[in-house]
Coordinates of C-alpha atoms and ligand atoms in Angstrom, one line a residue:
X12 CA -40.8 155.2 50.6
X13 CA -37.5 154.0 49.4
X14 CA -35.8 156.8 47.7
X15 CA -32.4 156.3 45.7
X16 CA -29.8 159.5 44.9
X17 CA -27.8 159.5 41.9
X18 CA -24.5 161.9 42.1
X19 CA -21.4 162.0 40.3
X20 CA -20.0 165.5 38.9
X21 CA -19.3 168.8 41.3
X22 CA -22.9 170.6 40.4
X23 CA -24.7 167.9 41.6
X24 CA -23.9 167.6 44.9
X25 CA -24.9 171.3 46.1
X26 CA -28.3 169.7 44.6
X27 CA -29.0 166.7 45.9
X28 CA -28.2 167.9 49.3
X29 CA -31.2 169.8 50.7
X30 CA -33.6 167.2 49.0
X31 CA -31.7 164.1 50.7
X32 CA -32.1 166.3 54.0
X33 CA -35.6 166.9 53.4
X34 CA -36.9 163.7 52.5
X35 CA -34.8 162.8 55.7
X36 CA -36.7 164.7 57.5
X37 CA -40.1 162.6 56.8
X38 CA -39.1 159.5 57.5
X39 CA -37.8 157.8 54.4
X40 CA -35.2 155.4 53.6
X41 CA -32.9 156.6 51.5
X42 CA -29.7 155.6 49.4
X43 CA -26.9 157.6 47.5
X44 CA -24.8 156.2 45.1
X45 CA -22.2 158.4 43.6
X46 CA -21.1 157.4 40.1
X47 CA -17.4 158.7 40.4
X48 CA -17.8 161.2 36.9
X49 CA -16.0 162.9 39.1
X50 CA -13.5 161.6 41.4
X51 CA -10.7 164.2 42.4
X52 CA -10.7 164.8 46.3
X53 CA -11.1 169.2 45.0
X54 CA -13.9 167.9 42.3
X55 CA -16.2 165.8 44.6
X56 CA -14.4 164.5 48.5
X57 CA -14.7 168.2 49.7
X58 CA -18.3 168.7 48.9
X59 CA -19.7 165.7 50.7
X60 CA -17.9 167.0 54.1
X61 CA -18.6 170.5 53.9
X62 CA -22.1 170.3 52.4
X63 CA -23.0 167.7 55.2
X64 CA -23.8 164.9 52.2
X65 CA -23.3 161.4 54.0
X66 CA -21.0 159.0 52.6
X67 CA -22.4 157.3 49.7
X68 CA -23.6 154.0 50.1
X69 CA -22.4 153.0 46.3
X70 CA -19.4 154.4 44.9
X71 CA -19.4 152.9 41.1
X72 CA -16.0 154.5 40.2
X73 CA -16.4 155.2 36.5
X74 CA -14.1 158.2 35.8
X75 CA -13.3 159.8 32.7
X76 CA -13.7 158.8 29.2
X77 CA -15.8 159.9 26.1
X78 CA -19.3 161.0 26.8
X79 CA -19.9 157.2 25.0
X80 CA -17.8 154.9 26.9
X81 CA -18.7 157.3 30.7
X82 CA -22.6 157.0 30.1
X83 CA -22.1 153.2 29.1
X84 CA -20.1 152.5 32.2
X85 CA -22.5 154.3 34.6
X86 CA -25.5 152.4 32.9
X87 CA -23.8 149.3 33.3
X88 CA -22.7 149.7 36.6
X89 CA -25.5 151.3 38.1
X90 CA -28.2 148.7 36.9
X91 CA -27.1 146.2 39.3
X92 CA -27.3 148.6 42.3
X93 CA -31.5 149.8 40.8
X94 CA -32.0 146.2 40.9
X95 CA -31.0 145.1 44.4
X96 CA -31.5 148.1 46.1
X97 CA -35.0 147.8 44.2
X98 CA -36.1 151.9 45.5
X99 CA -39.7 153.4 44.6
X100 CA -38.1 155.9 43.3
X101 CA -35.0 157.3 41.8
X102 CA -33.9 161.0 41.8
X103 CA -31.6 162.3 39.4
X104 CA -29.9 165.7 39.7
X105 CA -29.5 168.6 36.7
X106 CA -28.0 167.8 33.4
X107 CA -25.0 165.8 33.6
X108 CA -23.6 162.7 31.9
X109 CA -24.8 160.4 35.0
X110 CA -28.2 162.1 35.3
X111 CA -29.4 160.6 31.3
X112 CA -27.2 157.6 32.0
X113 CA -29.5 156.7 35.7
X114 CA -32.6 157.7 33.8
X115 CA -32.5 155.6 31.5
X116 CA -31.2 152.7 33.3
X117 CA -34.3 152.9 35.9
X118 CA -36.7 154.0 32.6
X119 CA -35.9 150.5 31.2
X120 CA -36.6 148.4 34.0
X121 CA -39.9 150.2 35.4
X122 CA -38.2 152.5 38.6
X123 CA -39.9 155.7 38.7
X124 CA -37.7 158.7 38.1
X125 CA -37.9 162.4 39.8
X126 CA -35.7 164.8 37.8
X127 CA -34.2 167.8 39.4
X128 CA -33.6 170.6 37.6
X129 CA -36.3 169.9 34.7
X130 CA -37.3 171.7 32.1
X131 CA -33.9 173.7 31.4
X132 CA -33.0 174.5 27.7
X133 CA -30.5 176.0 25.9
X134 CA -32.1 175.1 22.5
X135 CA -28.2 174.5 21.7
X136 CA -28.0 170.7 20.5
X137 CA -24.3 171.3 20.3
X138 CA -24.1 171.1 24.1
X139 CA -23.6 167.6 25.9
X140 CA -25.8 168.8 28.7
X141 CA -28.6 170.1 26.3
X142 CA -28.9 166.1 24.7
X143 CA -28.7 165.2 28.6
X144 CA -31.5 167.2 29.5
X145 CA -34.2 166.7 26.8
X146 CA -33.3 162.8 27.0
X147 CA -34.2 163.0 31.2
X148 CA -37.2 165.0 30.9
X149 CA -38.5 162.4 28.5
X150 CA -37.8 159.8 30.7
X151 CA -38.8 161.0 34.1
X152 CA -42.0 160.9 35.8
X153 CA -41.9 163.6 38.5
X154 CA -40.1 166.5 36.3
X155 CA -39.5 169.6 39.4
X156 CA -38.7 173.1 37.3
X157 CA -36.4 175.8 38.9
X158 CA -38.6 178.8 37.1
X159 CA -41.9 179.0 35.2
X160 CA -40.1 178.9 31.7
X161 CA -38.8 175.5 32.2
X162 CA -43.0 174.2 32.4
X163 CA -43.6 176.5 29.5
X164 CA -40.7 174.7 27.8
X165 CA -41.7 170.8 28.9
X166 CA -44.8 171.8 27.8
X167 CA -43.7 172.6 24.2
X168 CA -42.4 169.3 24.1
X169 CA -45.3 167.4 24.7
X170 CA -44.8 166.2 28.4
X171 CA -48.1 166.1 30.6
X172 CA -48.8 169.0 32.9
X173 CA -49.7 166.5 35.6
X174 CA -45.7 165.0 35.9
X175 CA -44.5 168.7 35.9
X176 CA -43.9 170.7 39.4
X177 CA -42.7 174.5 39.7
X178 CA -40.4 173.6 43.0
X179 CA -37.7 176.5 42.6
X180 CA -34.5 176.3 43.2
X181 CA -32.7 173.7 44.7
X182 CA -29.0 175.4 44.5
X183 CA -30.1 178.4 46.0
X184 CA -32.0 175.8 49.2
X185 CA -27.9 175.6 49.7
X186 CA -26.6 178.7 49.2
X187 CA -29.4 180.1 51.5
X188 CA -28.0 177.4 54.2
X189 CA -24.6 177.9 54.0
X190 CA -23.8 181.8 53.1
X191 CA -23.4 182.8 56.9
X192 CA -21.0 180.3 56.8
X193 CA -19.3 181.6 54.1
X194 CA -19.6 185.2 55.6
X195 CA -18.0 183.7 58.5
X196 CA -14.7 182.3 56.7
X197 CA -14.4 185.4 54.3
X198 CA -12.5 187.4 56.4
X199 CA -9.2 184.5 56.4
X200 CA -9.5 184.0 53.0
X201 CA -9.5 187.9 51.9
X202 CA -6.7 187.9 54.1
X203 CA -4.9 185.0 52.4
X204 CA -5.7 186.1 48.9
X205 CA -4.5 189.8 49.9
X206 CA -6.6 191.5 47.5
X207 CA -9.5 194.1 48.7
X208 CA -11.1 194.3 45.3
X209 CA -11.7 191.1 42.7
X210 CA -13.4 189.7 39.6
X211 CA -13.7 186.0 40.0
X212 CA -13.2 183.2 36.6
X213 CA -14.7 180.4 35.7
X214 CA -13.9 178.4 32.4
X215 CA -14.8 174.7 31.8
X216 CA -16.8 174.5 28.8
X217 CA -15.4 172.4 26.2
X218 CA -17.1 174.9 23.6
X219 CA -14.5 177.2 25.5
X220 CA -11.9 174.8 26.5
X221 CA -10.9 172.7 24.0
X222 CA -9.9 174.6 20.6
X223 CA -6.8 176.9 20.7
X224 CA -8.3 178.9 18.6
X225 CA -11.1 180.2 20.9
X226 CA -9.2 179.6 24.6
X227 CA -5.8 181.6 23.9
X228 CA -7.4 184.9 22.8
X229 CA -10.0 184.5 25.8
X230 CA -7.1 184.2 27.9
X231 CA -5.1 186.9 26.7
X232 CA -8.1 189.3 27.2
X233 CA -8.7 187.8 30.7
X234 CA -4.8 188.7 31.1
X235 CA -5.6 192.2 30.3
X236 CA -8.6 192.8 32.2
X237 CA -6.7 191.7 35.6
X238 CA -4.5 194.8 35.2
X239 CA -7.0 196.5 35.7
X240 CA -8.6 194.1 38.4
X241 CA -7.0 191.3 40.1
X242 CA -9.1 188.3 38.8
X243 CA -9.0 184.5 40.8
X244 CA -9.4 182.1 38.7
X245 CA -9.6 178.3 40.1
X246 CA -9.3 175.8 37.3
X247 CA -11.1 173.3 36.3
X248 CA -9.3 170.0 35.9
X249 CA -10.3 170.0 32.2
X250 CA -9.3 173.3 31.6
X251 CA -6.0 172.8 33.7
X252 CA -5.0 169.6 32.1
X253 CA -5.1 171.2 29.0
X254 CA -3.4 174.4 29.4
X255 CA -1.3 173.9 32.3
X256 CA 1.8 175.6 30.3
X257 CA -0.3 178.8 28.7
X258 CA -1.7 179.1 32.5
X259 CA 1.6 179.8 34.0
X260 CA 3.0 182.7 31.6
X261 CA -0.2 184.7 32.2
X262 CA 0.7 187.6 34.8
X263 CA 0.3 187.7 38.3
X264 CA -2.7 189.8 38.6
X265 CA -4.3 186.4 37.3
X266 CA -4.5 184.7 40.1
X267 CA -4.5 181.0 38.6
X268 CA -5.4 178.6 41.4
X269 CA -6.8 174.9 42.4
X270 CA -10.6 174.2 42.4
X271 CA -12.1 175.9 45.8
X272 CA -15.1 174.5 48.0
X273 CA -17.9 175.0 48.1
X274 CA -17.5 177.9 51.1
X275 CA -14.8 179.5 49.6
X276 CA -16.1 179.6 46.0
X277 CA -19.4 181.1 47.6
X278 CA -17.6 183.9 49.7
X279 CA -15.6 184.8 46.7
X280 CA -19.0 185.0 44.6
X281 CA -20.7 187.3 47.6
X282 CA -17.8 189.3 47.6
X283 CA -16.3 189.6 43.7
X284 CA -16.9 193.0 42.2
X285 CA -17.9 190.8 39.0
X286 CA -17.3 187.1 38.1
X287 CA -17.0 186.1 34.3
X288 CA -17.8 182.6 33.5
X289 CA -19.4 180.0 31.3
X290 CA -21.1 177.7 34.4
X291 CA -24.8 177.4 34.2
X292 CA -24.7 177.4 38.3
X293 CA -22.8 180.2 38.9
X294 CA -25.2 182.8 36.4
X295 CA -28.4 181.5 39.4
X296 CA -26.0 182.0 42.5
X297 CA -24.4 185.7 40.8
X298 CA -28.3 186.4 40.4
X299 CA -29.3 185.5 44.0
X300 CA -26.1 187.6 45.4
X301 CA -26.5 190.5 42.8
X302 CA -22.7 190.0 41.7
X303 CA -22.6 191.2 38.0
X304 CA -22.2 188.0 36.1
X305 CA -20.8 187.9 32.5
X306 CA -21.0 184.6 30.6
X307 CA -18.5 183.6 28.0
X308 CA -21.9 181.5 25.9
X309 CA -23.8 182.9 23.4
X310 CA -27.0 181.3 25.3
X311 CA -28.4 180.0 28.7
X312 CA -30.5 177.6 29.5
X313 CA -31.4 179.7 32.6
X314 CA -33.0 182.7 30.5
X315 CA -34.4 184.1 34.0
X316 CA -31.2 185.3 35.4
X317 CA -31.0 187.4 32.4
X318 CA -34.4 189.1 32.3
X319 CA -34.5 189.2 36.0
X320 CA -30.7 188.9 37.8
X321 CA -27.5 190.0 37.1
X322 CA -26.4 188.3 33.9
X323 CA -25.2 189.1 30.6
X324 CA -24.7 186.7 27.7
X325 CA -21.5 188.3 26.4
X326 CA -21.2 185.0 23.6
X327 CA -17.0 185.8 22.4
X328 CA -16.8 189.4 21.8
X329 CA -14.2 190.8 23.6
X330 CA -15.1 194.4 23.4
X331 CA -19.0 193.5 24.3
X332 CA -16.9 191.8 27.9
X333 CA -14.7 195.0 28.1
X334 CA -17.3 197.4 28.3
X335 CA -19.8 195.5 30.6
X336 CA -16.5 194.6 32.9
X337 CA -15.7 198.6 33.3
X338 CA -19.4 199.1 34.0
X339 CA -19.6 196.0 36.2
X340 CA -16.1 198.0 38.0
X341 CA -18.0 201.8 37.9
X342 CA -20.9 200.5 40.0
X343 CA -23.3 200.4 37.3
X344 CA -25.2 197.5 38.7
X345 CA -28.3 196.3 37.4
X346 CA -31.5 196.7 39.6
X347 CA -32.4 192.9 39.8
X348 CA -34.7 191.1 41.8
X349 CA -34.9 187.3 42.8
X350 CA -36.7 184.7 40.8
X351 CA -39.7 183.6 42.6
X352 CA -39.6 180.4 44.2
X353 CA -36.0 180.9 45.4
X354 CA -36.0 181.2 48.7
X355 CA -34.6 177.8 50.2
X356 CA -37.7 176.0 50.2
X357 CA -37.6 173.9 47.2
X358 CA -36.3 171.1 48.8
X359 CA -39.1 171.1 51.0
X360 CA -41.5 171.0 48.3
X361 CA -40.3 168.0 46.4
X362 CA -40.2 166.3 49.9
X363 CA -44.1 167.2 50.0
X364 CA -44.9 166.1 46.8
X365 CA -43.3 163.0 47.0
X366 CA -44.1 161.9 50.2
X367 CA -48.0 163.0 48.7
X368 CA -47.7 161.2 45.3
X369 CA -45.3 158.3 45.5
X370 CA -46.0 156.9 48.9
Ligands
UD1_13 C1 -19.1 167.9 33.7 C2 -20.5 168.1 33.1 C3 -20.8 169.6 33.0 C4 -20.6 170.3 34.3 C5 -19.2 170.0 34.9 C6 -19.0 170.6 36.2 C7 -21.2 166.4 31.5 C8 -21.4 166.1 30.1 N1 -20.6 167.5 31.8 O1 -18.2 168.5 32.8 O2 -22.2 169.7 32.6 O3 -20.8 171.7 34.2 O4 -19.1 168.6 35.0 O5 -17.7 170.5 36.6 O6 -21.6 165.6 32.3 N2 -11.4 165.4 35.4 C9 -10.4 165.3 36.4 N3 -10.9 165.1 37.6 C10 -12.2 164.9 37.9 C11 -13.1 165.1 36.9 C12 -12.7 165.3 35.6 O7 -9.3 165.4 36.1 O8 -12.5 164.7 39.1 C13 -10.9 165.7 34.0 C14 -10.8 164.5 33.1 O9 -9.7 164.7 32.3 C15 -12.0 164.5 32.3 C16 -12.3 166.0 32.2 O10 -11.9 166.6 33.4 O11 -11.9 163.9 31.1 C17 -13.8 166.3 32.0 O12 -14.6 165.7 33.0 P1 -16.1 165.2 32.6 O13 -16.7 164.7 33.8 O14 -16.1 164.4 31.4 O15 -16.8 166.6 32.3 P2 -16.6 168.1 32.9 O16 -15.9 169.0 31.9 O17 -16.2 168.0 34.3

């Protein structure tokens, strides 16, 4: 079978990984063409080496733009590629703007598309990623869910049960693989950082981002809190680019730094006494490491890390992240458990299934 990967922002590639070295692993010919969403060495270049991703064998080099003129150039450029490269099938990786843009390229010309990831909802249409995935999970034929409550929700929408495969969790297949690894460099980088005790940031969400009038008082609170714990906070290019100035007066007990790897970001995770963030990754990996998570949304399209992990939705209010960052601090951790299914072998079972249904 001729398989063809589609990459091309930093939460993709921690995703396609395992499956590309499962499929490997039976035999099949495979291609990866990364659409260049993103582009920056810290954004994409790092992942590919540490993560053990070959080279891709397309680079389409799109960049930045509106969500308009990026999907447009990715459609445009990939169709060419689909159509030489002609694959049986064509796997597409969570919920970004190249994920809709490859599905419905192949969609249009008859190339079979797996979706990774399916099945996640936020039921928040103001989210790009929410258009992104009900538009893929439409489109695909082989949907693979992370958790039961993405079938329940394909379901709802009308998609046959037969397309629709509870695989797990693909993210946690490479956390699973590479946290010795991270346990390993830990030690340097505590040393480096000098700080025994942290809370780690996140903050890219243009929902978060983008409008003064939300960002600055998040900061200022995010200031305040690091009094009382030193919090690391590598920034986004989004987020930097549009608050490089405001990002420099905060105090020093911010730590305000570049974008980390993937080995790095993960120790730091592991190790954080609490990490406040509005990533939809970060709420499954806090879950699998039982690191108290707090997320700056006021919903998730990955309910389960809620009812069952480490996560609270803490929307904007500022004394709601107060209070669960001093009990995150006092040790009250939550008694969580591990979704089922994620245990580093959902990689392995898209591998089966495909090799099984699309030979
Ligand atoms: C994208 C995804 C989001 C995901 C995030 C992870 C969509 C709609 N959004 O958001 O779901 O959580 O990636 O990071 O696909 N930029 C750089 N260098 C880069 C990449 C981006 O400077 O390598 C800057 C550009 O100014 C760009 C902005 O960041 O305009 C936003 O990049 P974009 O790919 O549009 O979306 P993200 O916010 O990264």
């Amino acid at each position: 079978m001729k398989v063809l990967h589609v990459v091309g922002a930093r939460p993709n590639f921690m995703k396609a990984a395992p499956v590309y070295r499962a499929l490997g692993g039976r035999g099949h010919e495979q291609t990866l063409v990364h659409t260049g969403q993103h582009y920056d060495a810290l954004m994409s270049d790092v992942f590919f080496k540490g993560l053990e991703i070959p080279d891709p064998d397309e680079s389409l080099n799109v960049g930045s733009g509106s969500h308009a003129q990026q999907t447009a150039a990715i459609m445009s450029r990939f169709e060419p590629v689909v159509l030489a490269r002609k694959p049986d099938i064509v796997l597409v990786y969570g919920d970004v703007n190249s994920t809709v843009a490859a599905a419905l390229v192949c969609s249009k010309i008859g190339i079979r598309v797996g979706h990774v990831e399916s099945g996640l909802r936020s039921f928040d249409r103001s989210m790009p990623e929410e258009i992104n995935r009900l538009i893929t999970d439409q489109l695909a034929d082989f949907l693979f869910t992370p958790s039961a409550d993405g079938n329940e929700n394909l379901a709802r929408e009308g998609i046959a049960k037969e397309k629709v495969f509870l695989v797990g969790n693909v993210m946690i297949d490479t956390l699973i693989r590479f946290l010795p690894k991270a346990d390993e460099i830990f030690p340097k980088l505590k040393a480096e950082l000098s700080l025994d005790s942290f809370g780690l940031v996140t903050l890219h969400r243009p929902s978060n981002v983008d409008d003064e009038s939300t960002f600055l008082p998040m900061l200022h609170v995010l200031d305040s809190l690091s009094e009382k714990l030193p919090l690391i906070f590598p920034v986004h290019p989004r987020t930097r680019q549009k608050w490089s100035a405001r990002l420099e007066q905060c105090n020093s007990s911010l730590r305000v730094i570049a974008p980390l790897g993937y080995f790095e970001f993960l120790a730091l995770q592991k190790n954080a006494r609490v990490v406040i963030t509005d990533s939809g990754g970060i709420q499954e990996e806090t879950t699998y490491l039982g690191t108290p998570c707090l997320t700056l949304r006021e919903n998730t399209e990955r309910p389960i890390t809620v009812t069952l992990g480490t996560n609270v939705l803490i929307g904007h209010d500022w004394e709601l992240l107060e209070s669960k960052f001093h009990e995150a601090l006092s040790g009250g951790r939550k008694q969580t458990g591990r979704p089922p299914l994620w245990d580093g072998k959902a990689s392995e079972r898209i591998a089966e299934i495909l090799t099984r249904l699309a030979p």
